[in-house]
Short mmCIF file of C-alpha atoms in Angstrom, two decimals:
data_model
loop_
_atom_site.label_atom_id
_atom_site.label_comp_id
_atom_site.label_asym_id
_atom_site.label_seq_id
_atom_site.Cartn_x
_atom_site.Cartn_y
_atom_site.Cartn_z
CA MET K 135 -20.35 -19.35 -16.19
CA THR K 136 -17.88 -16.43 -16.01
CA THR K 137 -17.72 -14.66 -12.64
CA GLN K 138 -18.85 -11.06 -13.04
CA VAL K 139 -17.01 -8.58 -10.79
CA LEU K 140 -17.86 -4.91 -10.31
CA VAL K 141 -15.23 -2.53 -8.93
CA LEU K 142 -17.12 0.60 -7.89
CA ASP K 143 -14.69 3.39 -7.03
CA HIS K 144 -13.43 6.71 -8.38
CA ASN K 145 -10.15 4.91 -9.12
CA ALA K 146 -11.68 1.57 -10.10
CA GLU K 147 -9.30 1.09 -13.02
CA ASP K 148 -6.35 0.82 -10.61
CA TYR K 149 -7.53 -2.67 -9.62
CA LEU K 150 -8.05 -4.04 -13.11
CA PRO K 151 -4.46 -5.00 -14.14
CA ALA K 152 -3.64 -7.13 -11.07
CA LEU K 153 -7.06 -8.81 -10.98
CA GLY K 154 -6.87 -9.51 -14.70
CA ARG K 155 -3.37 -11.02 -14.48
CA SER K 156 -4.20 -13.22 -11.51
CA PHE K 157 -7.67 -14.26 -12.68
CA PRO K 158 -7.86 -13.89 -16.49
CA ASP K 159 -11.22 -15.66 -16.66
CA LEU K 160 -12.98 -13.01 -14.54
CA HIS K 161 -15.25 -10.53 -16.29
CA ILE K 162 -14.32 -7.29 -14.48
CA HIS K 163 -16.41 -4.13 -14.77
CA CYS K 164 -15.11 -0.76 -13.55
CA SER K 165 -17.48 2.05 -12.66
CA HIS K 166 -17.33 5.34 -10.76
CA PRO K 167 -19.80 6.29 -8.00
CA GLY K 168 -22.57 8.43 -9.44
CA ASP K 169 -22.00 7.25 -13.02
CA GLU K 170 -24.34 4.95 -14.89
CA LEU K 171 -23.24 1.35 -14.45
CA ARG K 172 -21.54 -0.19 -17.45
CA ALA K 173 -22.79 -3.61 -16.42
CA ASN K 174 -26.05 -5.38 -15.72
CA PRO K 175 -26.29 -5.30 -11.90
CA ALA K 176 -28.36 -8.49 -11.92
CA GLU K 177 -25.32 -10.39 -13.23
CA ILE K 178 -22.77 -9.08 -10.70
CA GLU K 179 -21.50 -11.82 -8.38
CA VAL K 180 -18.69 -9.90 -6.62
CA LEU K 181 -18.74 -6.23 -5.60
CA ILE K 182 -15.57 -4.36 -4.60
CA ALA K 183 -16.34 -0.89 -3.24
CA PHE K 184 -16.04 1.52 -0.34
CA GLY K 185 -19.78 1.55 0.10
CA LEU K 186 -20.36 5.28 -0.22
CA GLY K 187 -21.90 4.88 -3.67
CA VAL K 188 -23.98 1.81 -2.82
CA ASN K 189 -27.66 2.30 -1.95
CA ASP K 190 -30.67 0.05 -1.44
CA ASP K 191 -31.83 0.38 -5.03
CA LEU K 192 -28.50 -0.90 -6.34
CA MET K 193 -28.32 -3.65 -3.73
CA ARG K 194 -31.82 -4.91 -4.59
CA SER K 195 -30.89 -5.04 -8.27
CA MET K 196 -27.82 -7.21 -7.63
CA THR K 197 -29.73 -10.46 -7.42
CA ALA K 198 -26.71 -12.67 -8.21
CA LEU K 199 -24.46 -11.05 -5.58
CA LYS K 200 -22.50 -13.52 -3.44
CA TRP K 201 -19.57 -11.52 -2.04
CA ILE K 202 -18.85 -7.89 -1.14
CA HIS K 203 -15.35 -6.69 -0.38
CA SER K 204 -15.30 -3.34 1.39
CA LEU K 205 -12.23 -1.34 0.40
CA ALA K 206 -12.56 0.42 3.76
CA THR K 207 -11.85 -0.97 7.21
CA GLY K 208 -15.43 -0.32 8.25
CA VAL K 209 -18.37 -2.14 6.69
CA ASP K 210 -21.10 -0.02 8.27
CA TYR K 211 -22.09 1.53 4.93
CA PHE K 212 -23.12 -1.96 3.77
CA LEU K 213 -24.56 -3.20 7.06
CA ARG K 214 -26.98 -0.29 7.26
CA LEU K 215 -28.63 -1.30 3.97
CA PRO K 216 -31.90 -3.14 4.75
CA SER K 217 -31.71 -4.96 1.41
CA LEU K 218 -28.30 -6.56 2.07
CA PRO K 219 -29.00 -10.32 1.87
CA LYS K 220 -27.78 -12.50 4.75
CA ARG K 221 -26.33 -14.96 2.26
CA VAL K 222 -23.81 -12.44 0.90
CA LEU K 223 -20.23 -12.82 2.18
CA LEU K 224 -18.73 -9.58 3.50
CA THR K 225 -15.01 -8.88 3.88
CA SER K 226 -13.10 -5.67 4.61
CA GLY K 227 -9.80 -3.90 3.98
CA ARG K 228 -8.91 -4.01 7.66
CA GLY K 229 -5.18 -3.82 8.32
CA ILE K 230 -3.95 -1.40 5.64
CA HIS K 231 -4.94 1.94 7.15
CA GLY K 232 -2.45 2.37 10.00
CA PRO K 233 0.15 4.41 8.06
CA PRO K 234 -2.27 6.75 6.19
CA MET K 235 -4.44 7.37 9.25
CA ARG K 236 -1.53 8.25 11.52
CA GLU K 237 -0.11 10.61 8.89
CA THR K 238 -3.50 12.27 8.43
CA VAL K 239 -4.06 12.69 12.17
CA LEU K 240 -0.67 14.36 12.53
CA PHE K 241 -1.41 16.61 9.53
CA LEU K 242 -4.80 17.65 10.96
CA MET K 243 -3.39 18.29 14.43
CA GLN K 244 -0.75 20.60 13.02
CA ALA K 245 -3.03 22.18 10.42
CA VAL K 246 -5.55 23.38 13.00
CA SER K 247 -3.12 24.24 15.80
CA ARG K 248 -0.71 26.12 13.49
CA LYS K 249 -3.65 27.86 11.78
CA VAL K 250 -2.75 26.73 8.29
CA THR K 251 -5.71 28.51 6.68
CA SER K 252 -4.40 31.82 8.03
CA ILE K 253 -0.90 31.01 6.76
CA ALA K 254 -2.35 30.26 3.31
CA ALA K 255 -4.21 33.58 3.37
CA ASN K 256 -0.97 35.40 4.23
CA ARG K 257 0.65 33.91 1.14
CA GLN K 258 -2.24 34.99 -1.06
CA GLU K 259 -1.98 38.53 0.33
CA HIS K 260 1.85 38.58 0.30
CA ARG K 261 1.84 39.24 4.05
CA TRP K 262 4.95 38.30 6.07
CA GLU K 263 3.80 37.40 9.59
CA ARG K 264 6.05 35.68 12.11
CA ARG K 265 4.27 34.04 14.99
CA ARG K 266 4.90 31.23 17.41
CA TRP K 267 3.36 27.79 16.96
CA PRO K 268 2.54 25.16 19.64
CA LEU K 269 4.70 22.08 20.17
CA LEU K 270 3.12 18.63 20.28
CA SER K 271 5.96 17.38 22.46
CA GLY K 272 4.92 17.39 26.10
CA LYS K 273 1.20 17.57 25.26
CA MET K 274 -1.51 14.94 25.83
CA ALA K 275 -3.65 13.21 23.22
CA VAL K 276 -6.76 11.13 23.89
CA ILE K 277 -7.79 8.73 21.14
CA ALA K 278 -11.39 7.49 21.22
CA GLY K 279 -11.44 4.03 19.65
CA VAL K 280 -8.57 1.58 19.96
CA GLY K 281 -7.85 -0.46 16.84
CA ILE K 282 -5.18 -0.90 14.18
CA SER K 283 -5.26 2.71 12.95
CA SER K 284 -5.39 4.29 16.40
CA THR K 285 -2.56 2.05 17.63
CA ALA K 286 -0.41 3.19 14.70
CA THR K 287 -1.35 6.79 15.50
CA ALA K 288 -0.52 6.37 19.17
CA GLY K 289 2.95 5.06 18.30
CA LEU K 290 3.66 8.11 16.13
CA LEU K 291 2.43 10.58 18.75
CA LYS K 292 4.48 8.85 21.45
CA ALA K 293 7.55 9.20 19.22
CA LEU K 294 6.87 12.96 19.14
CA GLY K 295 6.97 13.09 22.92
CA MET K 296 3.24 13.13 23.66
CA ARG K 297 1.34 11.30 26.38
CA VAL K 298 -1.32 9.15 24.71
CA VAL K 299 -4.44 7.71 26.36
CA GLY K 300 -6.88 5.42 24.55
CA VAL K 301 -10.59 5.08 25.22
CA SER K 302 -12.23 1.71 24.56
CA ARG K 303 -15.14 -0.44 25.64
CA THR K 304 -12.57 -3.18 26.26
CA PRO K 305 -9.72 -1.54 28.24
CA ARG K 306 -6.43 -3.41 27.96
CA GLU K 307 -2.72 -2.83 27.60
CA VAL K 308 -1.95 -1.74 24.03
CA ALA K 309 1.47 -0.93 22.63
CA GLY K 310 1.94 2.80 22.01
CA PHE K 311 -0.60 3.91 24.62
CA ASP K 312 0.36 5.12 28.08
CA ALA K 313 -3.03 3.86 29.23
CA VAL K 314 -6.36 2.64 27.85
CA VAL K 315 -9.43 3.54 29.91
CA HIS K 316 -13.06 2.48 29.69
CA PHE K 317 -15.42 4.36 27.41
CA ASP K 318 -17.37 5.71 30.36
CA GLN K 319 -14.24 7.71 31.27
CA LEU K 320 -14.27 9.67 27.99
CA ALA K 321 -15.42 12.97 29.51
CA LYS K 322 -12.94 12.63 32.37
CA VAL K 323 -9.89 12.20 30.13
CA ALA K 324 -11.25 14.76 27.63
CA ALA K 325 -10.99 17.32 30.43
CA GLU K 326 -7.24 16.64 30.72
CA THR K 327 -6.24 16.39 27.06
CA ASP K 328 -4.81 18.88 24.58
CA TYR K 329 -6.09 16.90 21.57
CA LEU K 330 -9.21 14.73 21.53
CA ILE K 331 -8.96 12.45 18.50
CA ASP K 332 -12.11 10.63 17.35
CA MET K 333 -11.23 7.38 15.57
CA LEU K 334 -14.46 5.59 16.45
CA PRO K 335 -15.96 3.15 13.94
CA GLY K 336 -19.52 3.47 12.73
CA GLY K 337 -22.39 1.70 14.46
CA PRO K 338 -25.39 2.51 16.65
CA HIS K 339 -23.40 2.23 19.88
CA ASN K 340 -21.11 5.11 18.82
CA VAL K 341 -23.70 7.57 17.49
CA GLY K 342 -23.32 10.91 19.30
CA ALA K 343 -20.54 9.57 21.53
CA VAL K 344 -18.79 12.95 21.45
CA GLY K 345 -21.63 15.12 22.73
CA LYS K 346 -22.30 18.07 25.01
CA THR K 347 -20.87 16.44 28.12
CA VAL K 348 -17.57 15.50 26.50
CA LEU K 349 -17.18 18.82 24.67
CA ALA K 350 -18.06 20.84 27.77
CA ALA K 351 -15.33 19.02 29.68
CA MET K 352 -12.57 20.05 27.25
CA LYS K 353 -10.09 22.84 27.98
CA PRO K 354 -10.36 26.16 26.09
CA SER K 355 -6.89 25.45 24.65
CA ALA K 356 -7.78 21.94 23.41
CA TYR K 357 -8.49 20.78 19.87
CA PHE K 358 -10.93 18.17 18.51
CA ILE K 359 -9.92 15.96 15.57
CA ASN K 360 -12.39 13.64 13.81
CA VAL K 361 -11.24 10.94 11.37
CA GLY K 362 -13.75 8.32 12.60
CA ARG K 363 -17.37 8.70 11.51
CA GLY K 364 -19.43 11.87 11.25
CA ASP K 365 -22.37 10.53 13.25
CA THR K 366 -20.18 9.86 16.30
CA VAL K 367 -20.38 13.60 17.04
CA ASP K 368 -23.25 15.83 18.16
CA ASP K 369 -22.90 18.45 15.39
CA ALA K 370 -25.07 21.10 17.07
CA ALA K 371 -23.10 20.84 20.30
CA LEU K 372 -19.77 21.03 18.45
CA VAL K 373 -20.82 24.07 16.38
CA GLU K 374 -21.98 25.88 19.51
CA CYS K 375 -18.76 24.99 21.30
CA LEU K 376 -16.63 26.31 18.43
CA ARG K 377 -18.68 29.47 17.92
CA GLU K 378 -18.32 30.36 21.57
CA LYS K 379 -14.62 29.41 21.47
CA ARG K 380 -14.97 27.02 24.38
CA ILE K 381 -12.30 24.93 22.64
CA ALA K 382 -9.46 26.25 20.48
CA GLY K 383 -10.60 24.58 17.27
CA ALA K 384 -11.42 21.42 15.34
CA ALA K 385 -10.08 19.57 12.32
CA LEU K 386 -12.80 17.49 10.67
CA ASP K 387 -12.46 14.90 7.91
CA VAL K 388 -15.87 13.19 8.26
CA PHE K 389 -19.45 14.45 8.57
CA ARG K 390 -22.98 13.16 9.03
CA GLN K 391 -23.89 14.39 5.55
CA GLU K 392 -21.33 14.01 2.78
CA PRO K 393 -20.54 15.95 0.69
CA LEU K 394 -20.83 18.66 3.33
CA PRO K 395 -23.53 21.11 2.11
CA PRO K 396 -22.28 24.57 1.10
CA ASP K 397 -24.44 26.24 3.76
CA ASP K 398 -23.28 24.00 6.61
CA PRO K 399 -22.07 26.11 9.56
CA PHE K 400 -18.78 24.21 9.78
CA TRP K 401 -17.62 25.90 6.55
CA HIS K 402 -17.99 29.33 8.11
CA LEU K 403 -16.23 28.78 11.44
CA PRO K 404 -12.72 30.30 11.38
CA ASN K 405 -11.41 27.83 13.97
CA VAL K 406 -12.33 24.77 11.87
CA PHE K 407 -10.07 23.02 9.35
CA ILE K 408 -11.92 20.77 6.88
CA THR K 409 -10.86 17.90 4.63
CA SER K 410 -13.19 15.84 2.45
CA HIS K 411 -13.19 12.33 3.98
CA THR K 412 -9.68 11.62 2.69
CA ALA K 413 -7.95 10.42 5.88
CA GLY K 414 -7.41 6.88 4.64
CA TYR K 415 -7.66 7.57 0.91
CA PHE K 416 -4.08 7.75 -0.34
CA GLU K 417 -2.48 7.55 -3.79
CA GLU K 418 -1.05 4.06 -3.27
CA TYR K 419 -4.40 2.66 -2.07
CA ALA K 420 -4.81 -0.09 -4.66
CA GLU K 421 -1.25 -1.30 -4.07
CA HIS K 422 -2.05 -1.82 -0.38
CA ALA K 423 -5.60 -3.14 -0.85
CA LEU K 424 -4.91 -5.67 -3.62
CA PRO K 425 -3.04 -8.33 -1.59
CA ILE K 426 -6.16 -8.88 0.54
CA ILE K 427 -8.46 -8.83 -2.49
CA LEU K 428 -6.33 -11.28 -4.50
CA ASP K 429 -5.92 -13.67 -1.56
CA ASN K 430 -9.64 -13.59 -0.86
CA MET K 431 -10.51 -14.04 -4.53
CA GLN K 432 -8.43 -17.23 -4.60
CA HIS K 433 -10.20 -18.59 -1.52
CA TYR K 434 -13.58 -17.53 -2.93
CA ARG K 435 -12.96 -19.26 -6.26
CA ASN K 436 -11.88 -22.43 -4.44
CA GLY K 437 -14.96 -22.36 -2.21
CA HIS K 438 -12.81 -21.94 0.94
CA PHE K 439 -14.90 -19.11 2.33
CA GLU K 440 -13.78 -19.74 5.90
CA LYS K 441 -10.19 -18.88 4.89
CA MET K 442 -11.07 -15.43 3.56
CA LEU K 443 -9.32 -12.57 5.35
CA ASN K 444 -11.36 -10.06 7.37
CA LEU K 445 -14.56 -12.05 6.99
CA VAL K 446 -17.34 -10.24 8.85
CA LYS K 447 -19.60 -12.34 11.05
CA ARG K 448 -23.20 -11.17 10.97
#
């Protein structure tokens, strides 16, 4: 019986040529999140997706499902589905996000500290305004969450002349970091930093990790950057902090509710810079993701499940 594969992504067609060349006997369906599926979900054996467009109704209908490959590093969008069967293999795209995440973090740090929205408004109004901007060199960055992406980010920030401290539940020496401290020291190091960068993965142990205590500890000149998960932050505490200008500003790529509702207070805060969950979503994504997918597909077809890369134990 032909293996039915569903690629569920806004750029699903990018994966079709390489998969088709390497495995011509696969029956590959491409669909976009929110669109009506062009396949019978009950016949899908392999799902390739980020997880944002996958809900319990879809999962329950995929009765033949045997393997999910998350295009993201995190698999929390799948793990939180009550209907996800234990028998289904789960792999991730872990390992490809270092370069895009470090570039995004740098972009967000500069966008909010250099007040890019104000610069854009000046252009629209043909206003010539010269003003000074803050150096990153000589400043301190604290990165909450120490993994592949944060290690890549730390290396870039160190190259710019910053002091970089990581926060982890497993403190250890990590290349690129000046130090890595225990998670219970988050508020302490947040009080010293110029940039607090949230790169925490999803999961119940990280919900609300950046809350009132951490935000209250930050300096009035400090900035908060979030490229981790939206639920790792206490939104009400952050909004209050920004409204009262107890920190200089925030650059936010992720939110508890996505898309961010039009009436959400974050949209209306002048010291907030917003992007739409694009930190790790770059133009060359398929090119970087496909080597893992193709390698895992070969192992899957041969029944060598234990050899599959980034296999999640659950």
